[in-house]
Amino acid sequence: MMVLISYDVSTSTAAGKTRLRKVAKACQDHAQRVQNSVFEANLDYSSFLKLKDKLIKLIDEETDSLRFYYLGNNWKNRIEHVGAKETYDSEGVLIV
């Protein structure tokens, strides 16, 4: 299933800057960055729940926010890209 994850982490303190780096790293480990604080994750439900739990534990709910947009399995009809950044095939071959 495809999920769009966005976050806003307060960086007014050193702890906030650390949280931001940790949230970004957790997202990068499981998803594709499409904007500065926006990631597309094409994961099975179990993997998504693990990532979601990890992100929730990383943020400070008093100052930060997470948003999850569930695009489901028919996501290709729900995403349109216009502009400079190239799109990617999340179901294609991944070379590491």
Short mmCIF file of N, CA, C and O in Angstrom, two decimals:
data_model
loop_
_atom_site.label_atom_id
_atom_site.label_comp_id
_atom_site.label_asym_id
_atom_site.label_seq_id
_atom_site.Cartn_x
_atom_site.Cartn_y
_atom_site.Cartn_z
N MET A 1 0.84 -1.18 0.00
CA MET A 1 0.00 0.00 0.00
C MET A 1 0.89 1.24 0.00
O MET A 1 1.97 1.23 0.58
N MET A 2 0.42 2.26 -0.66
CA MET A 2 1.17 3.51 -0.74
C MET A 2 0.64 4.46 0.32
O MET A 2 -0.56 4.67 0.44
N VAL A 3 1.57 5.04 1.07
CA VAL A 3 1.24 6.01 2.11
C VAL A 3 2.13 7.23 1.90
O VAL A 3 3.33 7.10 1.68
N LEU A 4 1.53 8.40 1.98
CA LEU A 4 2.27 9.65 1.93
C LEU A 4 2.46 10.10 3.37
O LEU A 4 1.49 10.17 4.14
N ILE A 5 3.70 10.34 3.76
CA ILE A 5 4.02 10.75 5.13
C ILE A 5 4.60 12.16 5.08
O ILE A 5 5.54 12.42 4.34
N SER A 6 4.02 13.04 5.87
CA SER A 6 4.59 14.39 5.99
C SER A 6 4.78 14.70 7.47
O SER A 6 4.07 14.19 8.32
N TYR A 7 5.77 15.53 7.73
CA TYR A 7 6.04 15.88 9.13
C TYR A 7 6.48 17.32 9.24
O TYR A 7 6.96 17.93 8.28
N ASP A 8 6.28 17.85 10.42
CA ASP A 8 6.73 19.19 10.76
C ASP A 8 7.31 19.09 12.16
O ASP A 8 6.57 18.84 13.12
N VAL A 9 8.61 19.22 12.28
CA VAL A 9 9.29 19.09 13.57
C VAL A 9 9.85 20.46 13.95
O VAL A 9 10.56 21.08 13.17
N SER A 10 9.51 20.90 15.14
CA SER A 10 10.00 22.18 15.64
C SER A 10 11.51 22.10 15.84
O SER A 10 12.01 21.21 16.53
N THR A 11 12.25 23.04 15.26
CA THR A 11 13.71 23.05 15.38
C THR A 11 14.21 24.26 16.16
O THR A 11 15.33 24.71 15.96
N SER A 12 13.39 24.77 17.05
CA SER A 12 13.79 25.94 17.84
C SER A 12 14.76 25.58 18.97
O SER A 12 15.34 26.46 19.59
N THR A 13 14.94 24.29 19.22
CA THR A 13 15.88 23.83 20.25
C THR A 13 16.82 22.80 19.63
O THR A 13 16.55 22.24 18.57
N ALA A 14 17.91 22.52 20.33
CA ALA A 14 18.85 21.48 19.88
C ALA A 14 18.17 20.12 19.85
O ALA A 14 18.39 19.32 18.93
N ALA A 15 17.29 19.86 20.83
CA ALA A 15 16.56 18.59 20.86
C ALA A 15 15.65 18.47 19.65
O ALA A 15 15.51 17.38 19.07
N GLY A 16 15.04 19.57 19.23
CA GLY A 16 14.18 19.56 18.06
C GLY A 16 14.96 19.26 16.79
O GLY A 16 14.50 18.51 15.92
N LYS A 17 16.15 19.82 16.68
CA LYS A 17 17.00 19.55 15.50
C LYS A 17 17.40 18.08 15.46
O LYS A 17 17.44 17.47 14.39
N THR A 18 17.66 17.51 16.63
CA THR A 18 17.99 16.08 16.70
C THR A 18 16.79 15.24 16.29
O THR A 18 16.92 14.27 15.53
N ARG A 19 15.59 15.59 16.79
CA ARG A 19 14.37 14.86 16.41
C ARG A 19 14.15 14.93 14.91
O ARG A 19 13.80 13.93 14.28
N LEU A 20 14.35 16.10 14.32
CA LEU A 20 14.17 16.27 12.88
C LEU A 20 15.07 15.31 12.11
O LEU A 20 14.62 14.64 11.17
N ARG A 21 16.34 15.24 12.50
CA ARG A 21 17.27 14.33 11.81
C ARG A 21 16.83 12.87 11.96
O ARG A 21 16.89 12.09 11.02
N LYS A 22 16.36 12.51 13.16
CA LYS A 22 15.94 11.13 13.40
C LYS A 22 14.68 10.78 12.62
O LYS A 22 14.57 9.68 12.07
N VAL A 23 13.73 11.70 12.55
CA VAL A 23 12.50 11.47 11.79
C VAL A 23 12.83 11.34 10.30
O VAL A 23 12.37 10.41 9.62
N ALA A 24 13.68 12.24 9.79
CA ALA A 24 14.06 12.18 8.38
C ALA A 24 14.78 10.87 8.07
O ALA A 24 14.51 10.23 7.05
N LYS A 25 15.68 10.45 8.95
CA LYS A 25 16.43 9.20 8.73
C LYS A 25 15.49 8.00 8.73
O LYS A 25 15.61 7.11 7.88
N ALA A 26 14.55 7.96 9.67
CA ALA A 26 13.60 6.84 9.72
C ALA A 26 12.79 6.78 8.43
O ALA A 26 12.55 5.70 7.88
N CYS A 27 12.36 7.93 7.95
CA CYS A 27 11.60 7.96 6.69
C CYS A 27 12.47 7.54 5.52
O CYS A 27 12.03 6.75 4.67
N GLN A 28 13.71 8.04 5.46
CA GLN A 28 14.60 7.68 4.35
C GLN A 28 14.90 6.19 4.31
O GLN A 28 15.14 5.63 3.24
N ASP A 29 14.90 5.54 5.47
CA ASP A 29 15.18 4.11 5.52
C ASP A 29 14.05 3.26 4.94
O ASP A 29 14.26 2.10 4.60
N HIS A 30 12.84 3.83 4.83
CA HIS A 30 11.68 3.04 4.42
C HIS A 30 10.87 3.66 3.28
O HIS A 30 9.91 3.04 2.83
N ALA A 31 11.22 4.87 2.87
CA ALA A 31 10.37 5.57 1.91
C ALA A 31 11.23 6.44 0.99
O ALA A 31 12.43 6.61 1.22
N GLN A 32 10.59 6.99 -0.02
CA GLN A 32 11.25 7.86 -0.99
C GLN A 32 10.88 9.30 -0.70
O GLN A 32 9.70 9.64 -0.62
N ARG A 33 11.90 10.16 -0.51
CA ARG A 33 11.63 11.58 -0.30
C ARG A 33 11.13 12.20 -1.60
O ARG A 33 11.74 12.03 -2.64
N VAL A 34 10.00 12.91 -1.52
CA VAL A 34 9.46 13.59 -2.70
C VAL A 34 9.43 15.11 -2.51
O VAL A 34 9.31 15.84 -3.48
N GLN A 35 9.51 15.57 -1.30
CA GLN A 35 9.65 16.98 -0.94
C GLN A 35 10.48 17.01 0.34
O GLN A 35 10.78 15.97 0.91
N ASN A 36 10.84 18.19 0.83
CA ASN A 36 11.71 18.26 2.00
C ASN A 36 11.20 17.45 3.18
O ASN A 36 11.95 16.72 3.80
N SER A 37 9.95 17.56 3.52
CA SER A 37 9.40 16.83 4.67
C SER A 37 8.25 15.93 4.26
O SER A 37 7.32 15.69 5.03
N VAL A 38 8.32 15.40 3.04
CA VAL A 38 7.25 14.55 2.50
C VAL A 38 7.89 13.31 1.87
O VAL A 38 8.81 13.41 1.07
N PHE A 39 7.37 12.15 2.26
CA PHE A 39 7.88 10.88 1.76
C PHE A 39 6.74 10.02 1.24
O PHE A 39 5.64 10.06 1.78
N GLU A 40 7.02 9.22 0.21
CA GLU A 40 6.11 8.20 -0.28
C GLU A 40 6.64 6.85 0.17
O GLU A 40 7.81 6.53 -0.07
N ALA A 41 5.80 6.09 0.84
CA ALA A 41 6.20 4.76 1.31
C ALA A 41 5.30 3.72 0.68
O ALA A 41 4.08 3.76 0.86
N ASN A 42 5.88 2.81 -0.06
CA ASN A 42 5.13 1.70 -0.66
C ASN A 42 5.50 0.45 0.13
O ASN A 42 6.46 -0.23 -0.18
N LEU A 43 4.72 0.19 1.19
CA LEU A 43 5.04 -0.86 2.14
C LEU A 43 3.86 -1.79 2.36
O LEU A 43 2.72 -1.40 2.15
N ASP A 44 4.17 -3.01 2.83
CA ASP A 44 3.07 -3.84 3.28
C ASP A 44 2.57 -3.27 4.60
O ASP A 44 3.26 -2.47 5.25
N TYR A 45 1.38 -3.65 5.01
CA TYR A 45 0.73 -3.03 6.16
C TYR A 45 1.54 -3.19 7.45
O TYR A 45 1.67 -2.27 8.24
N SER A 46 2.12 -4.36 7.64
CA SER A 46 2.91 -4.61 8.84
C SER A 46 4.13 -3.70 8.91
O SER A 46 4.43 -3.12 9.96
N SER A 47 4.83 -3.55 7.80
CA SER A 47 6.01 -2.67 7.76
C SER A 47 5.61 -1.22 7.99
O SER A 47 6.31 -0.47 8.68
N PHE A 48 4.48 -0.84 7.42
CA PHE A 48 4.02 0.53 7.63
C PHE A 48 3.71 0.79 9.11
O PHE A 48 4.07 1.82 9.66
N LEU A 49 3.03 -0.16 9.76
CA LEU A 49 2.70 0.02 11.17
C LEU A 49 3.96 0.16 12.03
O LEU A 49 3.99 0.96 12.98
N LYS A 50 5.01 -0.59 11.71
CA LYS A 50 6.27 -0.47 12.44
C LYS A 50 6.89 0.91 12.24
O LYS A 50 7.36 1.53 13.20
N LEU A 51 6.88 1.39 11.00
CA LEU A 51 7.42 2.72 10.71
C LEU A 51 6.60 3.79 11.42
O LEU A 51 7.16 4.72 12.04
N LYS A 52 5.30 3.69 11.35
CA LYS A 52 4.42 4.66 11.99
C LYS A 52 4.68 4.71 13.50
O LYS A 52 4.82 5.80 14.08
N ASP A 53 4.79 3.55 14.12
CA ASP A 53 5.06 3.49 15.56
C ASP A 53 6.40 4.14 15.88
O ASP A 53 6.52 4.90 16.85
N LYS A 54 7.41 3.87 15.07
CA LYS A 54 8.74 4.45 15.29
C LYS A 54 8.68 5.97 15.19
O LYS A 54 9.25 6.67 16.03
N LEU A 55 8.00 6.48 14.17
CA LEU A 55 7.90 7.93 13.99
C LEU A 55 7.15 8.60 15.15
O LEU A 55 7.56 9.65 15.63
N ILE A 56 6.08 7.98 15.59
CA ILE A 56 5.30 8.54 16.70
C ILE A 56 6.15 8.61 17.96
O ILE A 56 6.08 9.58 18.72
N LYS A 57 6.99 7.60 18.17
CA LYS A 57 7.86 7.61 19.34
C LYS A 57 8.97 8.66 19.24
O LYS A 57 9.47 9.12 20.26
N LEU A 58 9.35 9.03 18.04
CA LEU A 58 10.43 10.01 17.85
C LEU A 58 9.98 11.45 18.06
O LEU A 58 10.77 12.28 18.52
N ILE A 59 8.75 11.77 17.73
CA ILE A 59 8.33 13.17 17.78
C ILE A 59 7.90 13.59 19.18
O ILE A 59 7.63 12.76 20.04
N ASP A 60 7.83 14.89 19.36
CA ASP A 60 7.25 15.48 20.57
C ASP A 60 5.86 15.96 20.16
O ASP A 60 5.72 16.91 19.40
N GLU A 61 4.84 15.29 20.65
CA GLU A 61 3.47 15.60 20.22
C GLU A 61 3.00 16.99 20.64
O GLU A 61 1.99 17.47 20.13
N GLU A 62 3.71 17.63 21.53
CA GLU A 62 3.37 19.00 21.95
C GLU A 62 3.81 20.03 20.91
O GLU A 62 3.20 21.09 20.79
N THR A 63 4.89 19.74 20.17
CA THR A 63 5.44 20.74 19.25
C THR A 63 5.56 20.27 17.80
O THR A 63 5.74 21.09 16.91
N ASP A 64 5.51 18.98 17.56
CA ASP A 64 5.72 18.41 16.22
C ASP A 64 4.42 17.80 15.70
O ASP A 64 3.48 17.58 16.46
N SER A 65 4.40 17.50 14.41
CA SER A 65 3.23 16.83 13.85
C SER A 65 3.63 15.85 12.75
O SER A 65 4.64 16.05 12.07
N LEU A 66 2.83 14.82 12.63
CA LEU A 66 2.95 13.82 11.56
C LEU A 66 1.61 13.73 10.87
O LEU A 66 0.56 13.82 11.51
N ARG A 67 1.64 13.53 9.55
CA ARG A 67 0.41 13.29 8.79
C ARG A 67 0.64 12.08 7.90
O ARG A 67 1.68 11.96 7.26
N PHE A 68 -0.35 11.19 7.86
CA PHE A 68 -0.30 9.99 7.03
C PHE A 68 -1.48 10.04 6.07
O PHE A 68 -2.63 10.12 6.51
N TYR A 69 -1.20 9.97 4.79
CA TYR A 69 -2.25 9.95 3.76
C TYR A 69 -2.22 8.56 3.13
O TYR A 69 -1.24 8.17 2.51
N TYR A 70 -3.29 7.82 3.30
CA TYR A 70 -3.38 6.45 2.83
C TYR A 70 -3.89 6.44 1.39
O TYR A 70 -5.07 6.70 1.14
N LEU A 71 -3.01 6.12 0.46
CA LEU A 71 -3.39 6.09 -0.96
C LEU A 71 -3.78 4.68 -1.41
O LEU A 71 -4.30 4.53 -2.50
N GLY A 72 -3.49 3.68 -0.59
CA GLY A 72 -3.92 2.32 -0.89
C GLY A 72 -3.10 1.64 -1.96
O GLY A 72 -2.00 2.04 -2.30
N ASN A 73 -3.68 0.59 -2.53
CA ASN A 73 -2.98 -0.19 -3.54
C ASN A 73 -3.20 0.33 -4.96
O ASN A 73 -2.45 0.00 -5.85
N ASN A 74 -4.22 1.14 -5.16
CA ASN A 74 -4.50 1.72 -6.47
C ASN A 74 -3.95 3.14 -6.55
O ASN A 74 -4.56 4.04 -7.08
N TRP A 75 -2.76 3.34 -6.01
CA TRP A 75 -2.18 4.66 -5.85
C TRP A 75 -1.73 5.31 -7.16
O TRP A 75 -1.71 6.53 -7.27
N LYS A 76 -1.41 4.51 -8.17
CA LYS A 76 -0.88 5.09 -9.42
C LYS A 76 -1.87 6.04 -10.07
O LYS A 76 -1.48 6.97 -10.76
N ASN A 77 -3.16 5.82 -9.85
CA ASN A 77 -4.18 6.71 -10.41
C ASN A 77 -4.42 7.94 -9.54
O ASN A 77 -5.20 8.81 -9.90
N ARG A 78 -3.77 8.02 -8.40
CA ARG A 78 -4.00 9.11 -7.45
C ARG A 78 -2.84 10.08 -7.34
O ARG A 78 -2.90 11.02 -6.56
N ILE A 79 -1.75 9.83 -8.06
CA ILE A 79 -0.58 10.70 -7.98
C ILE A 79 -0.30 11.29 -9.35
O ILE A 79 -0.21 10.57 -10.34
N GLU A 80 -0.18 12.58 -9.38
CA GLU A 80 0.20 13.28 -10.61
C GLU A 80 1.39 14.16 -10.27
O GLU A 80 1.39 14.87 -9.27
N HIS A 81 2.43 14.08 -11.07
CA HIS A 81 3.64 14.86 -10.83
C HIS A 81 3.84 15.85 -11.97
O HIS A 81 3.76 15.48 -13.14
N VAL A 82 4.13 17.08 -11.62
CA VAL A 82 4.45 18.12 -12.58
C VAL A 82 5.65 18.87 -12.03
O VAL A 82 5.68 19.24 -10.87
N GLY A 83 6.67 19.06 -12.84
CA GLY A 83 7.79 19.86 -12.36
C GLY A 83 9.13 19.19 -12.54
O GLY A 83 9.27 18.17 -13.21
N ALA A 84 10.11 19.76 -11.89
CA ALA A 84 11.52 19.47 -12.14
C ALA A 84 12.00 18.11 -11.64
O ALA A 84 12.75 17.45 -12.32
N LYS A 85 11.61 17.72 -10.45
CA LYS A 85 12.14 16.48 -9.91
C LYS A 85 11.58 15.29 -10.67
O LYS A 85 10.40 15.20 -10.94
N GLU A 86 12.48 14.36 -10.99
CA GLU A 86 12.05 13.16 -11.70
C GLU A 86 11.25 12.26 -10.76
O GLU A 86 11.53 12.19 -9.57
N THR A 87 10.27 11.58 -11.31
CA THR A 87 9.52 10.62 -10.52
C THR A 87 10.31 9.31 -10.51
O THR A 87 11.30 9.16 -11.21
N TYR A 88 9.86 8.37 -9.75
CA TYR A 88 10.51 7.08 -9.64
C TYR A 88 9.45 6.00 -9.65
O TYR A 88 8.29 6.26 -9.38
N ASP A 89 9.85 4.78 -9.93
CA ASP A 89 8.95 3.64 -9.89
C ASP A 89 9.18 2.90 -8.58
O ASP A 89 10.19 2.21 -8.42
N SER A 90 8.26 3.07 -7.62
CA SER A 90 8.45 2.48 -6.31
C SER A 90 8.37 0.95 -6.34
O SER A 90 8.76 0.29 -5.39
N GLU A 91 7.87 0.39 -7.43
CA GLU A 91 7.78 -1.04 -7.55
C GLU A 91 8.88 -1.59 -8.47
O GLU A 91 8.95 -2.78 -8.73
N GLY A 92 9.73 -0.72 -8.96
CA GLY A 92 10.80 -1.12 -9.87
C GLY A 92 12.00 -1.67 -9.13
O GLY A 92 12.00 -1.87 -7.92
N VAL A 93 13.07 -1.88 -9.87
CA VAL A 93 14.31 -2.43 -9.32
C VAL A 93 15.00 -1.36 -8.49
O VAL A 93 15.13 -0.22 -8.90
N LEU A 94 15.47 -1.75 -7.30
CA LEU A 94 16.20 -0.86 -6.43
C LEU A 94 17.65 -1.29 -6.41
O LEU A 94 17.96 -2.42 -6.06
N ILE A 95 18.55 -0.40 -6.79
CA ILE A 95 19.97 -0.69 -6.79
C ILE A 95 20.60 0.09 -5.64
O ILE A 95 20.51 1.30 -5.59
N VAL A 96 21.24 -0.65 -4.75
CA VAL A 96 21.84 -0.01 -3.57
C VAL A 96 23.34 -0.04 -3.66
O VAL A 96 23.96 -0.92 -4.09
#
